[in-house]
mmCIF file of N, CA and C and ligand atoms in Angstrom:
data_model
loop_
_atom_site.group_PDB
_atom_site.id
_atom_site.type_symbol
_atom_site.label_atom_id
_atom_site.label_comp_id
_atom_site.label_asym_id
_atom_site.label_seq_id
_atom_site.Cartn_x
_atom_site.Cartn_y
_atom_site.Cartn_z
ATOM 1 N N MET W 244 112.841 -16.068 275.301
ATOM 2 C CA MET W 244 113.235 -14.577 275.644
ATOM 3 C C MET W 244 112.603 -14.285 276.920
ATOM 4 N N THR W 245 113.489 -13.881 277.911
ATOM 5 C CA THR W 245 113.056 -13.474 279.283
ATOM 6 C C THR W 245 113.014 -11.967 279.497
ATOM 7 N N THR W 246 112.142 -11.519 280.208
ATOM 8 C CA THR W 246 112.043 -10.103 280.475
ATOM 9 C C THR W 246 112.719 -9.777 281.816
ATOM 10 N N THR W 247 113.342 -10.715 282.519
ATOM 11 C CA THR W 247 113.946 -10.528 283.744
ATOM 12 C C THR W 247 115.235 -10.007 283.499
ATOM 13 N N GLU W 248 115.547 -8.843 284.216
ATOM 14 C CA GLU W 248 116.843 -8.155 284.190
ATOM 15 C C GLU W 248 117.645 -8.592 285.517
ATOM 16 N N ARG W 249 118.895 -8.875 285.228
ATOM 17 C CA ARG W 249 119.619 -9.163 286.434
ATOM 18 C C ARG W 249 119.823 -7.873 287.245
ATOM 19 N N LYS W 250 120.099 -7.970 288.488
ATOM 20 C CA LYS W 250 120.368 -6.848 289.355
ATOM 21 C C LYS W 250 121.792 -6.719 289.533
ATOM 22 N N TYR W 251 122.361 -5.564 289.524
ATOM 23 C CA TYR W 251 123.837 -5.428 289.668
ATOM 24 C C TYR W 251 124.125 -4.703 290.912
ATOM 25 N N PRO W 252 125.028 -5.211 291.722
ATOM 26 C CA PRO W 252 125.422 -4.473 293.056
ATOM 27 C C PRO W 252 126.171 -3.291 292.612
ATOM 28 N N ALA W 253 126.091 -2.352 293.568
ATOM 29 C CA ALA W 253 126.726 -1.067 293.362
ATOM 30 C C ALA W 253 128.226 -1.276 293.323
ATOM 31 N N PRO W 254 129.055 -0.659 292.540
ATOM 32 C CA PRO W 254 130.536 -0.834 292.633
ATOM 33 C C PRO W 254 131.082 -0.035 293.819
ATOM 34 N N GLN W 255 132.264 -0.423 294.193
ATOM 35 C CA GLN W 255 132.956 0.343 295.179
ATOM 36 C C GLN W 255 133.605 1.508 294.432
ATOM 37 N N VAL W 256 133.255 2.798 294.960
ATOM 38 C CA VAL W 256 133.859 3.959 294.323
ATOM 39 C C VAL W 256 134.870 4.514 295.333
ATOM 40 N N ASN W 257 136.175 4.603 294.930
ATOM 41 C CA ASN W 257 137.109 5.379 295.833
ATOM 42 C C ASN W 257 137.597 6.590 294.977
ATOM 43 N N PRO W 258 138.496 7.429 295.595
ATOM 44 C CA PRO W 258 138.699 8.634 294.864
ATOM 45 C C PRO W 258 139.559 8.414 293.526
ATOM 46 N N GLU W 259 140.341 7.341 293.656
ATOM 47 C CA GLU W 259 141.098 6.991 292.412
ATOM 48 C C GLU W 259 140.186 6.735 291.211
ATOM 49 N N ILE W 260 139.049 6.188 291.502
ATOM 50 C CA ILE W 260 138.225 5.744 290.390
ATOM 51 C C ILE W 260 136.903 6.561 290.123
ATOM 52 N N LYS W 261 136.765 7.541 290.998
ATOM 53 C CA LYS W 261 135.555 8.255 290.959
ATOM 54 C C LYS W 261 135.272 8.958 289.675
ATOM 55 N N PRO W 262 136.364 9.628 288.991
ATOM 56 C CA PRO W 262 136.095 10.189 287.615
ATOM 57 C C PRO W 262 135.451 9.076 286.708
ATOM 58 N N PHE W 263 135.915 7.913 286.905
ATOM 59 C CA PHE W 263 135.380 6.801 285.923
ATOM 60 C C PHE W 263 133.835 6.660 286.021
ATOM 61 N N PHE W 264 133.477 6.632 287.374
ATOM 62 C CA PHE W 264 132.015 6.425 287.549
ATOM 63 C C PHE W 264 131.155 7.668 287.256
ATOM 64 N N ASP W 265 131.868 8.877 287.477
ATOM 65 C CA ASP W 265 131.163 10.207 287.066
ATOM 66 C C ASP W 265 130.937 10.119 285.629
ATOM 67 N N ALA W 266 131.890 9.710 284.814
ATOM 68 C CA ALA W 266 131.767 9.634 283.429
ATOM 69 C C ALA W 266 130.694 8.516 282.941
ATOM 70 N N ALA W 267 130.774 7.410 283.737
ATOM 71 C CA ALA W 267 129.708 6.391 283.429
ATOM 72 C C ALA W 267 128.395 6.933 283.621
ATOM 73 N N THR W 268 128.191 7.740 284.600
ATOM 74 C CA THR W 268 126.913 8.352 284.825
ATOM 75 C C THR W 268 126.405 9.171 283.662
ATOM 76 N N GLN W 269 127.285 9.803 282.914
ATOM 77 C CA GLN W 269 127.107 10.579 281.807
ATOM 78 C C GLN W 269 127.037 9.672 280.499
ATOM 79 N N GLY W 270 127.266 8.348 280.658
ATOM 80 C CA GLY W 270 127.233 7.376 279.553
ATOM 81 C C GLY W 270 128.561 7.427 278.662
ATOM 82 N N THR W 271 129.717 7.901 279.392
ATOM 83 C CA THR W 271 130.953 7.892 278.685
ATOM 84 C C THR W 271 131.858 6.800 279.464
ATOM 85 N N LEU W 272 132.616 6.153 278.562
ATOM 86 C CA LEU W 272 133.590 5.230 279.039
ATOM 87 C C LEU W 272 134.973 5.801 279.187
ATOM 88 N N MET W 273 135.600 5.910 280.296
ATOM 89 C CA MET W 273 136.906 6.580 280.452
ATOM 90 C C MET W 273 137.940 5.481 280.790
ATOM 91 N N LEU W 274 139.142 5.787 280.203
ATOM 92 C CA LEU W 274 140.268 4.953 280.495
ATOM 93 C C LEU W 274 141.335 5.817 281.163
ATOM 94 N N LYS W 275 142.420 5.120 281.755
ATOM 95 C CA LYS W 275 143.549 5.908 282.017
ATOM 96 C C LYS W 275 144.668 5.549 280.855
ATOM 97 N N LYS W 276 145.412 6.630 280.561
ATOM 98 C CA LYS W 276 146.521 6.427 279.696
ATOM 99 C C LYS W 276 147.764 7.014 280.248
ATOM 100 N N CYS W 277 148.739 6.364 280.001
ATOM 101 C CA CYS W 277 150.199 6.836 280.502
ATOM 102 C C CYS W 277 150.895 7.601 279.416
ATOM 103 N N SER W 278 151.234 8.848 279.781
ATOM 104 C CA SER W 278 151.903 9.596 278.806
ATOM 105 C C SER W 278 153.395 9.395 278.762
ATOM 106 N N ALA W 279 153.984 8.574 279.708
ATOM 107 C CA ALA W 279 155.289 8.142 279.625
ATOM 108 C C ALA W 279 155.519 7.053 278.758
ATOM 109 N N CYS W 280 154.641 5.915 278.766
ATOM 110 C CA CYS W 280 154.875 4.785 277.888
ATOM 111 C C CYS W 280 153.758 4.762 276.772
ATOM 112 N N GLY W 281 152.782 5.503 276.839
ATOM 113 C CA GLY W 281 151.761 5.557 275.889
ATOM 114 C C GLY W 281 150.725 4.475 275.982
ATOM 115 N N GLN W 282 150.686 3.715 276.995
ATOM 116 C CA GLN W 282 149.743 2.583 277.032
ATOM 117 C C GLN W 282 148.658 2.942 277.847
ATOM 118 N N ALA W 283 147.323 2.515 277.436
ATOM 119 C CA ALA W 283 146.161 2.652 278.283
ATOM 120 C C ALA W 283 146.023 1.497 279.114
ATOM 121 N N HIS W 284 145.281 1.655 280.164
ATOM 122 C CA HIS W 284 145.020 0.552 281.194
ATOM 123 C C HIS W 284 143.632 0.629 281.728
ATOM 124 N N HIS W 285 143.015 -0.442 282.364
ATOM 125 C CA HIS W 285 141.898 -0.486 283.202
ATOM 126 C C HIS W 285 142.154 -1.685 284.101
ATOM 127 N N TYR W 286 141.777 -1.691 285.260
ATOM 128 C CA TYR W 286 141.099 -0.661 286.107
ATOM 129 C C TYR W 286 141.927 0.583 286.186
ATOM 130 N N PRO W 287 141.164 1.730 286.236
ATOM 131 C CA PRO W 287 141.974 3.089 286.350
ATOM 132 C C PRO W 287 142.970 3.087 287.687
ATOM 133 N N ARG W 288 144.209 3.453 287.430
ATOM 134 C CA ARG W 288 145.142 3.555 288.569
ATOM 135 C C ARG W 288 145.838 4.833 288.396
ATOM 136 N N ALA W 289 146.350 5.365 289.546
ATOM 137 C CA ALA W 289 147.169 6.699 289.410
ATOM 138 C C ALA W 289 148.564 6.429 288.841
ATOM 139 N N ILE W 290 149.023 5.130 289.123
ATOM 140 C CA ILE W 290 150.324 4.789 288.747
ATOM 141 C C ILE W 290 150.226 3.757 287.630
ATOM 142 N N CYS W 291 150.952 4.035 286.483
ATOM 143 C CA CYS W 291 150.879 3.170 285.308
ATOM 144 C C CYS W 291 151.321 1.731 285.705
ATOM 145 N N PRO W 292 150.482 0.695 285.360
ATOM 146 C CA PRO W 292 150.853 -0.701 285.598
ATOM 147 C C PRO W 292 152.011 -1.172 284.759
ATOM 148 N N PHE W 293 152.288 -0.481 283.697
ATOM 149 C CA PHE W 293 153.282 -1.060 282.818
ATOM 150 C C PHE W 293 154.587 -0.473 283.140
ATOM 151 N N CYS W 294 154.786 0.815 283.389
ATOM 152 C CA CYS W 294 156.060 1.416 283.640
ATOM 153 C C CYS W 294 156.220 2.229 285.057
ATOM 154 N N ALA W 295 155.143 2.149 285.845
ATOM 155 C CA ALA W 295 155.192 2.737 287.229
ATOM 156 C C ALA W 295 155.284 4.226 287.155
ATOM 157 N N SER W 296 155.025 4.816 285.990
ATOM 158 C CA SER W 296 155.049 6.267 285.943
ATOM 159 C C SER W 296 153.710 6.735 286.609
ATOM 160 N N ASN W 297 153.833 8.012 287.175
ATOM 161 C CA ASN W 297 152.594 8.641 287.809
ATOM 162 C C ASN W 297 151.958 9.646 286.668
ATOM 163 N N ARG W 298 152.425 9.701 285.430
ATOM 164 C CA ARG W 298 151.877 10.449 284.399
ATOM 165 C C ARG W 298 150.835 9.822 283.572
ATOM 166 N N THR W 299 149.692 9.514 284.396
ATOM 167 C CA THR W 299 148.546 9.023 283.742
ATOM 168 C C THR W 299 147.456 10.009 283.639
ATOM 169 N N ASP W 300 146.688 9.961 282.552
ATOM 170 C CA ASP W 300 145.737 10.911 282.215
ATOM 171 C C ASP W 300 144.472 10.196 281.880
ATOM 172 N N TRP W 301 143.233 10.858 282.100
ATOM 173 C CA TRP W 301 141.976 10.262 281.778
ATOM 174 C C TRP W 301 141.825 10.361 280.197
ATOM 175 N N ILE W 302 141.376 9.456 279.514
ATOM 176 C CA ILE W 302 140.980 9.687 278.005
ATOM 177 C C ILE W 302 139.590 9.085 277.959
ATOM 178 N N THR W 303 138.944 9.503 276.986
ATOM 179 C CA THR W 303 137.518 8.985 276.564
ATOM 180 C C THR W 303 137.727 7.839 275.597
ATOM 181 N N ALA W 304 137.229 6.695 275.989
ATOM 182 C CA ALA W 304 137.365 5.529 275.122
ATOM 183 C C ALA W 304 136.206 5.517 274.008
ATOM 184 N N SER W 305 136.576 4.821 273.014
ATOM 185 C CA SER W 305 135.504 4.773 271.905
ATOM 186 C C SER W 305 134.368 4.019 272.365
ATOM 187 N N GLY W 306 134.547 3.038 273.364
ATOM 188 C CA GLY W 306 133.492 2.300 273.730
ATOM 189 C C GLY W 306 133.145 1.052 272.792
ATOM 190 N N ARG W 307 134.049 0.840 271.886
ATOM 191 C CA ARG W 307 133.949 -0.334 271.009
ATOM 192 C C ARG W 307 135.113 -1.249 271.140
ATOM 193 N N GLY W 308 134.851 -2.492 270.848
ATOM 194 C CA GLY W 308 135.941 -3.487 270.897
ATOM 195 C C GLY W 308 135.487 -4.885 270.480
ATOM 196 N N THR W 309 136.232 -5.953 270.804
ATOM 197 C CA THR W 309 135.776 -7.221 270.389
ATOM 198 C C THR W 309 135.829 -8.188 271.600
ATOM 199 N N ILE W 310 135.087 -9.307 271.455
ATOM 200 C CA ILE W 310 135.074 -10.218 272.498
ATOM 201 C C ILE W 310 136.338 -11.100 272.512
ATOM 202 N N TYR W 311 137.145 -11.055 273.501
ATOM 203 C CA TYR W 311 138.312 -11.822 273.565
ATOM 204 C C TYR W 311 138.002 -13.312 274.193
ATOM 205 N N SER W 312 137.293 -13.372 275.071
ATOM 206 C CA SER W 312 136.811 -14.710 275.636
ATOM 207 C C SER W 312 135.494 -14.478 276.444
ATOM 208 N N TYR W 313 134.768 -15.447 276.580
ATOM 209 C CA TYR W 313 133.515 -15.349 277.364
ATOM 210 C C TYR W 313 133.049 -16.766 277.951
ATOM 211 N N SER W 314 132.096 -16.613 278.860
ATOM 212 C CA SER W 314 131.702 -17.816 279.400
ATOM 213 C C SER W 314 130.122 -17.533 279.922
ATOM 214 N N VAL W 315 129.282 -18.474 279.565
ATOM 215 C CA VAL W 315 127.821 -18.196 279.895
ATOM 216 C C VAL W 315 127.563 -19.002 281.230
ATOM 217 N N MET W 316 126.968 -18.181 282.225
ATOM 218 C CA MET W 316 126.599 -18.823 283.482
ATOM 219 C C MET W 316 125.088 -19.223 283.305
ATOM 220 N N ARG W 317 124.841 -20.496 283.352
ATOM 221 C CA ARG W 317 123.430 -20.924 283.068
ATOM 222 C C ARG W 317 122.742 -21.470 284.371
ATOM 223 N N ARG W 318 123.664 -21.955 285.411
ATOM 224 C CA ARG W 318 122.891 -22.499 286.626
ATOM 225 C C ARG W 318 122.518 -21.400 287.657
ATOM 226 N N VAL W 319 121.907 -20.359 287.165
ATOM 227 C CA VAL W 319 121.480 -19.272 288.022
ATOM 228 C C VAL W 319 120.046 -18.764 287.550
ATOM 229 N N PRO W 320 119.319 -18.169 288.430
ATOM 230 C CA PRO W 320 117.933 -17.793 287.964
ATOM 231 C C PRO W 320 117.997 -17.083 286.668
ATOM 232 N N VAL W 321 118.863 -16.094 286.470
ATOM 233 C CA VAL W 321 118.868 -15.408 285.134
ATOM 234 C C VAL W 321 120.250 -15.673 284.518
ATOM 235 N N PRO W 322 120.283 -16.493 283.505
ATOM 236 C CA PRO W 322 121.635 -16.746 282.901
ATOM 237 C C PRO W 322 122.142 -15.575 282.368
ATOM 238 N N TYR W 323 123.557 -15.436 282.402
ATOM 239 C CA TYR W 323 124.168 -14.321 281.896
ATOM 240 C C TYR W 323 125.665 -14.674 281.297
ATOM 241 N N ALA W 324 126.146 -13.792 280.724
ATOM 242 C CA ALA W 324 127.599 -14.045 280.090
ATOM 243 C C ALA W 324 128.520 -12.998 280.665
ATOM 244 N N ILE W 325 129.613 -13.556 281.137
ATOM 245 C CA ILE W 325 130.827 -12.762 281.508
ATOM 246 C C ILE W 325 131.884 -12.974 280.432
ATOM 247 N N GLY W 326 132.842 -12.061 280.328
ATOM 248 C CA GLY W 326 133.785 -12.188 279.410
ATOM 249 C C GLY W 326 134.810 -11.093 279.520
ATOM 250 N N TYR W 327 135.817 -11.221 278.613
ATOM 251 C CA TYR W 327 136.912 -10.158 278.436
ATOM 252 C C TYR W 327 136.603 -9.632 277.101
ATOM 253 N N VAL W 328 136.661 -8.256 277.136
ATOM 254 C CA VAL W 328 136.365 -7.499 275.900
ATOM 255 C C VAL W 328 137.721 -6.655 275.666
ATOM 256 N N THR W 329 138.284 -6.768 274.440
ATOM 257 C CA THR W 329 139.580 -5.950 274.141
ATOM 258 C C THR W 329 138.961 -4.752 273.435
ATOM 259 N N LEU W 330 139.193 -3.436 274.087
ATOM 260 C CA LEU W 330 138.770 -2.275 273.372
ATOM 261 C C LEU W 330 139.675 -1.775 272.226
ATOM 262 N N GLU W 331 139.235 -0.906 271.528
ATOM 263 C CA GLU W 331 140.062 -0.280 270.437
ATOM 264 C C GLU W 331 141.270 0.255 270.996
ATOM 265 N N GLU W 332 141.303 0.751 272.132
ATOM 266 C CA GLU W 332 142.404 1.384 272.745
ATOM 267 C C GLU W 332 143.505 0.351 273.235
ATOM 268 N N GLY W 333 143.184 -0.995 273.016
ATOM 269 C CA GLY W 333 144.103 -2.045 273.371
ATOM 270 C C GLY W 333 143.988 -2.494 274.804
ATOM 271 N N VAL W 334 143.015 -2.050 275.549
ATOM 272 C CA VAL W 334 142.804 -2.502 276.950
ATOM 273 C C VAL W 334 141.809 -3.585 276.949
ATOM 274 N N THR W 335 142.025 -4.631 277.798
ATOM 275 C CA THR W 335 141.155 -5.627 277.953
ATOM 276 C C THR W 335 140.493 -5.530 279.325
ATOM 277 N N MET W 336 138.947 -5.638 279.289
ATOM 278 C CA MET W 336 138.316 -5.299 280.441
ATOM 279 C C MET W 336 137.447 -6.647 280.788
ATOM 280 N N MET W 337 137.367 -7.049 281.905
ATOM 281 C CA MET W 337 136.463 -8.073 282.342
ATOM 282 C C MET W 337 135.133 -7.305 282.586
ATOM 283 N N THR W 338 134.009 -8.010 281.940
ATOM 284 C CA THR W 338 132.820 -7.301 281.834
ATOM 285 C C THR W 338 131.662 -8.425 281.659
ATOM 286 N N ASN W 339 130.455 -7.955 281.479
ATOM 287 C CA ASN W 339 129.307 -8.884 281.117
ATOM 288 C C ASN W 339 128.910 -8.528 279.562
ATOM 289 N N ILE W 340 128.541 -9.630 278.915
ATOM 290 C CA ILE W 340 128.010 -9.412 277.620
ATOM 291 C C ILE W 340 126.443 -9.477 277.816
ATOM 292 N N VAL W 341 125.763 -8.463 277.493
ATOM 293 C CA VAL W 341 124.352 -8.271 277.792
ATOM 294 C C VAL W 341 123.476 -7.899 276.532
ATOM 295 N N ASP W 342 122.136 -7.969 276.789
ATOM 296 C CA ASP W 342 121.246 -7.562 275.783
ATOM 297 C C ASP W 342 121.339 -8.349 274.487
ATOM 298 N N CYS W 343 121.561 -9.707 274.522
ATOM 299 C CA CYS W 343 121.822 -10.381 273.372
ATOM 300 C C CYS W 343 121.358 -11.906 273.641
ATOM 301 N N ASP W 344 121.227 -12.651 272.573
ATOM 302 C CA ASP W 344 121.003 -14.053 272.661
ATOM 303 C C ASP W 344 122.447 -14.715 273.115
ATOM 304 N N LEU W 345 122.306 -15.286 274.265
ATOM 305 C CA LEU W 345 123.578 -15.946 274.898
ATOM 306 C C LEU W 345 124.235 -16.906 274.038
ATOM 307 N N ASP W 346 123.379 -17.680 273.241
ATOM 308 C CA ASP W 346 123.952 -18.670 272.275
ATOM 309 C C ASP W 346 124.522 -18.152 271.062
ATOM 310 N N ALA W 347 124.279 -16.826 270.803
ATOM 311 C CA ALA W 347 124.799 -16.280 269.597
ATOM 312 C C ALA W 347 126.157 -15.436 269.825
ATOM 313 N N ILE W 348 126.661 -15.528 271.064
ATOM 314 C CA ILE W 348 127.976 -14.747 271.373
ATOM 315 C C ILE W 348 129.005 -15.575 270.688
ATOM 316 N N ARG W 349 130.018 -14.866 270.122
ATOM 317 C CA ARG W 349 131.255 -15.429 269.622
ATOM 318 C C ARG W 349 132.497 -14.714 269.836
ATOM 319 N N ILE W 350 133.555 -15.446 270.099
ATOM 320 C CA ILE W 350 134.766 -14.777 270.257
ATOM 321 C C ILE W 350 135.127 -14.002 268.958
ATOM 322 N N GLY W 351 135.672 -12.846 269.164
ATOM 323 C CA GLY W 351 135.944 -11.858 267.978
ATOM 324 C C GLY W 351 134.828 -11.109 267.535
ATOM 325 N N GLN W 352 133.660 -11.272 268.073
ATOM 326 C CA GLN W 352 132.510 -10.367 267.867
ATOM 327 C C GLN W 352 132.750 -8.977 268.124
ATOM 328 N N ARG W 353 132.204 -8.116 267.422
ATOM 329 C CA ARG W 353 132.358 -6.680 267.700
ATOM 330 C C ARG W 353 131.203 -6.301 268.811
ATOM 331 N N VAL W 354 131.638 -5.624 269.779
ATOM 332 C CA VAL W 354 130.690 -5.118 270.687
ATOM 333 C C VAL W 354 130.870 -3.646 271.037
ATOM 334 N N LYS W 355 129.932 -3.076 271.673
ATOM 335 C CA LYS W 355 129.940 -1.665 272.170
ATOM 336 C C LYS W 355 129.485 -1.623 273.536
ATOM 337 N N VAL W 356 129.880 -0.586 274.174
ATOM 338 C CA VAL W 356 129.598 -0.324 275.624
ATOM 339 C C VAL W 356 128.105 0.082 275.787
ATOM 340 N N VAL W 357 127.494 -0.424 276.844
ATOM 341 C CA VAL W 357 126.281 -0.007 277.473
ATOM 342 C C VAL W 357 126.422 0.137 278.843
ATOM 343 N N PHE W 358 125.737 1.143 279.453
ATOM 344 C CA PHE W 358 125.839 1.307 280.844
ATOM 345 C C PHE W 358 124.567 0.719 281.552
ATOM 346 N N LYS W 359 124.788 -0.127 282.635
ATOM 347 C CA LYS W 359 123.678 -0.632 283.327
ATOM 348 C C LYS W 359 123.503 -0.175 284.728
ATOM 349 N N PRO W 360 122.375 0.156 285.112
ATOM 350 C CA PRO W 360 122.196 0.816 286.435
ATOM 351 C C PRO W 360 122.554 -0.225 287.570
ATOM 352 N N THR W 361 123.004 0.183 288.674
ATOM 353 C CA THR W 361 123.244 -0.632 289.763
ATOM 354 C C THR W 361 122.343 -0.290 290.900
ATOM 355 N N GLU W 362 122.351 -1.152 291.887
ATOM 356 C CA GLU W 362 121.461 -0.865 293.069
ATOM 357 C C GLU W 362 122.099 0.121 294.056
ATOM 358 N N GLY W 363 121.633 1.368 293.813
ATOM 359 C CA GLY W 363 122.150 2.420 294.711
ATOM 360 C C GLY W 363 123.545 2.977 294.434
ATOM 361 N N GLY W 364 124.093 2.607 293.287
ATOM 362 C CA GLY W 364 125.367 3.189 292.928
ATOM 363 C C GLY W 364 125.413 3.719 291.464
ATOM 364 N N PRO W 365 126.505 4.084 290.996
ATOM 365 C CA PRO W 365 126.657 4.692 289.606
ATOM 366 C C PRO W 365 126.549 3.428 288.694
ATOM 367 N N PRO W 366 126.207 3.708 287.357
ATOM 368 C CA PRO W 366 126.036 2.647 286.373
ATOM 369 C C PRO W 366 127.394 2.078 286.049
ATOM 370 N N VAL W 367 127.320 0.727 285.662
ATOM 371 C CA VAL W 367 128.550 0.158 285.194
ATOM 372 C C VAL W 367 128.594 -0.279 283.831
ATOM 373 N N PRO W 368 129.809 -0.139 283.208
ATOM 374 C CA PRO W 368 129.834 -0.453 281.743
ATOM 375 C C PRO W 368 129.901 -1.952 281.493
ATOM 376 N N MET W 369 129.002 -2.307 280.471
ATOM 377 C CA MET W 369 128.951 -3.722 280.004
ATOM 378 C C MET W 369 128.839 -3.627 278.497
ATOM 379 N N PHE W 370 128.857 -4.758 277.890
ATOM 380 C CA PHE W 370 129.035 -4.698 276.348
ATOM 381 C C PHE W 370 127.920 -5.508 275.715
ATOM 382 N N THR W 371 127.510 -5.015 274.461
ATOM 383 C CA THR W 371 126.489 -5.698 273.774
ATOM 384 C C THR W 371 126.978 -5.746 272.360
ATOM 385 N N PRO W 372 126.524 -6.817 271.612
ATOM 386 C CA PRO W 372 126.984 -6.987 270.155
ATOM 387 C C PRO W 372 126.584 -5.763 269.338
ATOM 388 N N GLU W 373 127.458 -5.268 268.575
ATOM 389 C CA GLU W 373 127.146 -4.114 267.517
ATOM 390 C C GLU W 373 126.232 -4.794 266.543
ATOM 391 N N THR W 374 125.211 -4.038 266.072
ATOM 392 C CA THR W 374 124.520 -4.534 265.034
ATOM 393 C C THR W 374 125.007 -3.939 263.715
ATOM 394 N N SER W 375 125.196 -4.913 262.794
ATOM 395 C CA SER W 375 125.947 -4.371 261.632
ATOM 396 C C SER W 375 125.007 -3.736 260.571
HETATM 397 ZN ZN1 ZN G 110 153.429 3.715 281.582
#
């Protein structure tokens, strides 16, 4: 067990995505959902990537999902796991799987969002296994 925490660079924040990071600062995961076709998406965009409608609204995500795929980076000073998490809302996010035994990560595992501080920027959402 290592006590070393990885450092995360500050994300790029533009006006289109600013509400996402404002919510992240409050510990809330937000997604964009299209009211024309009903699909949620991530990264947040003003124009729906599925049907090109501009009728997209912010919704609060449950912050829960399952690991779709992952990969453990070991040849670095602090090993870490990156992966894709499919949220309950049907959106798949590229993210990090954190605060867990990297050898115990499994595809299909239930995870929940946690927000990690960045260097000089808003926190970013990552995921950790749900304790049953
Ligand atoms: Zn749409």
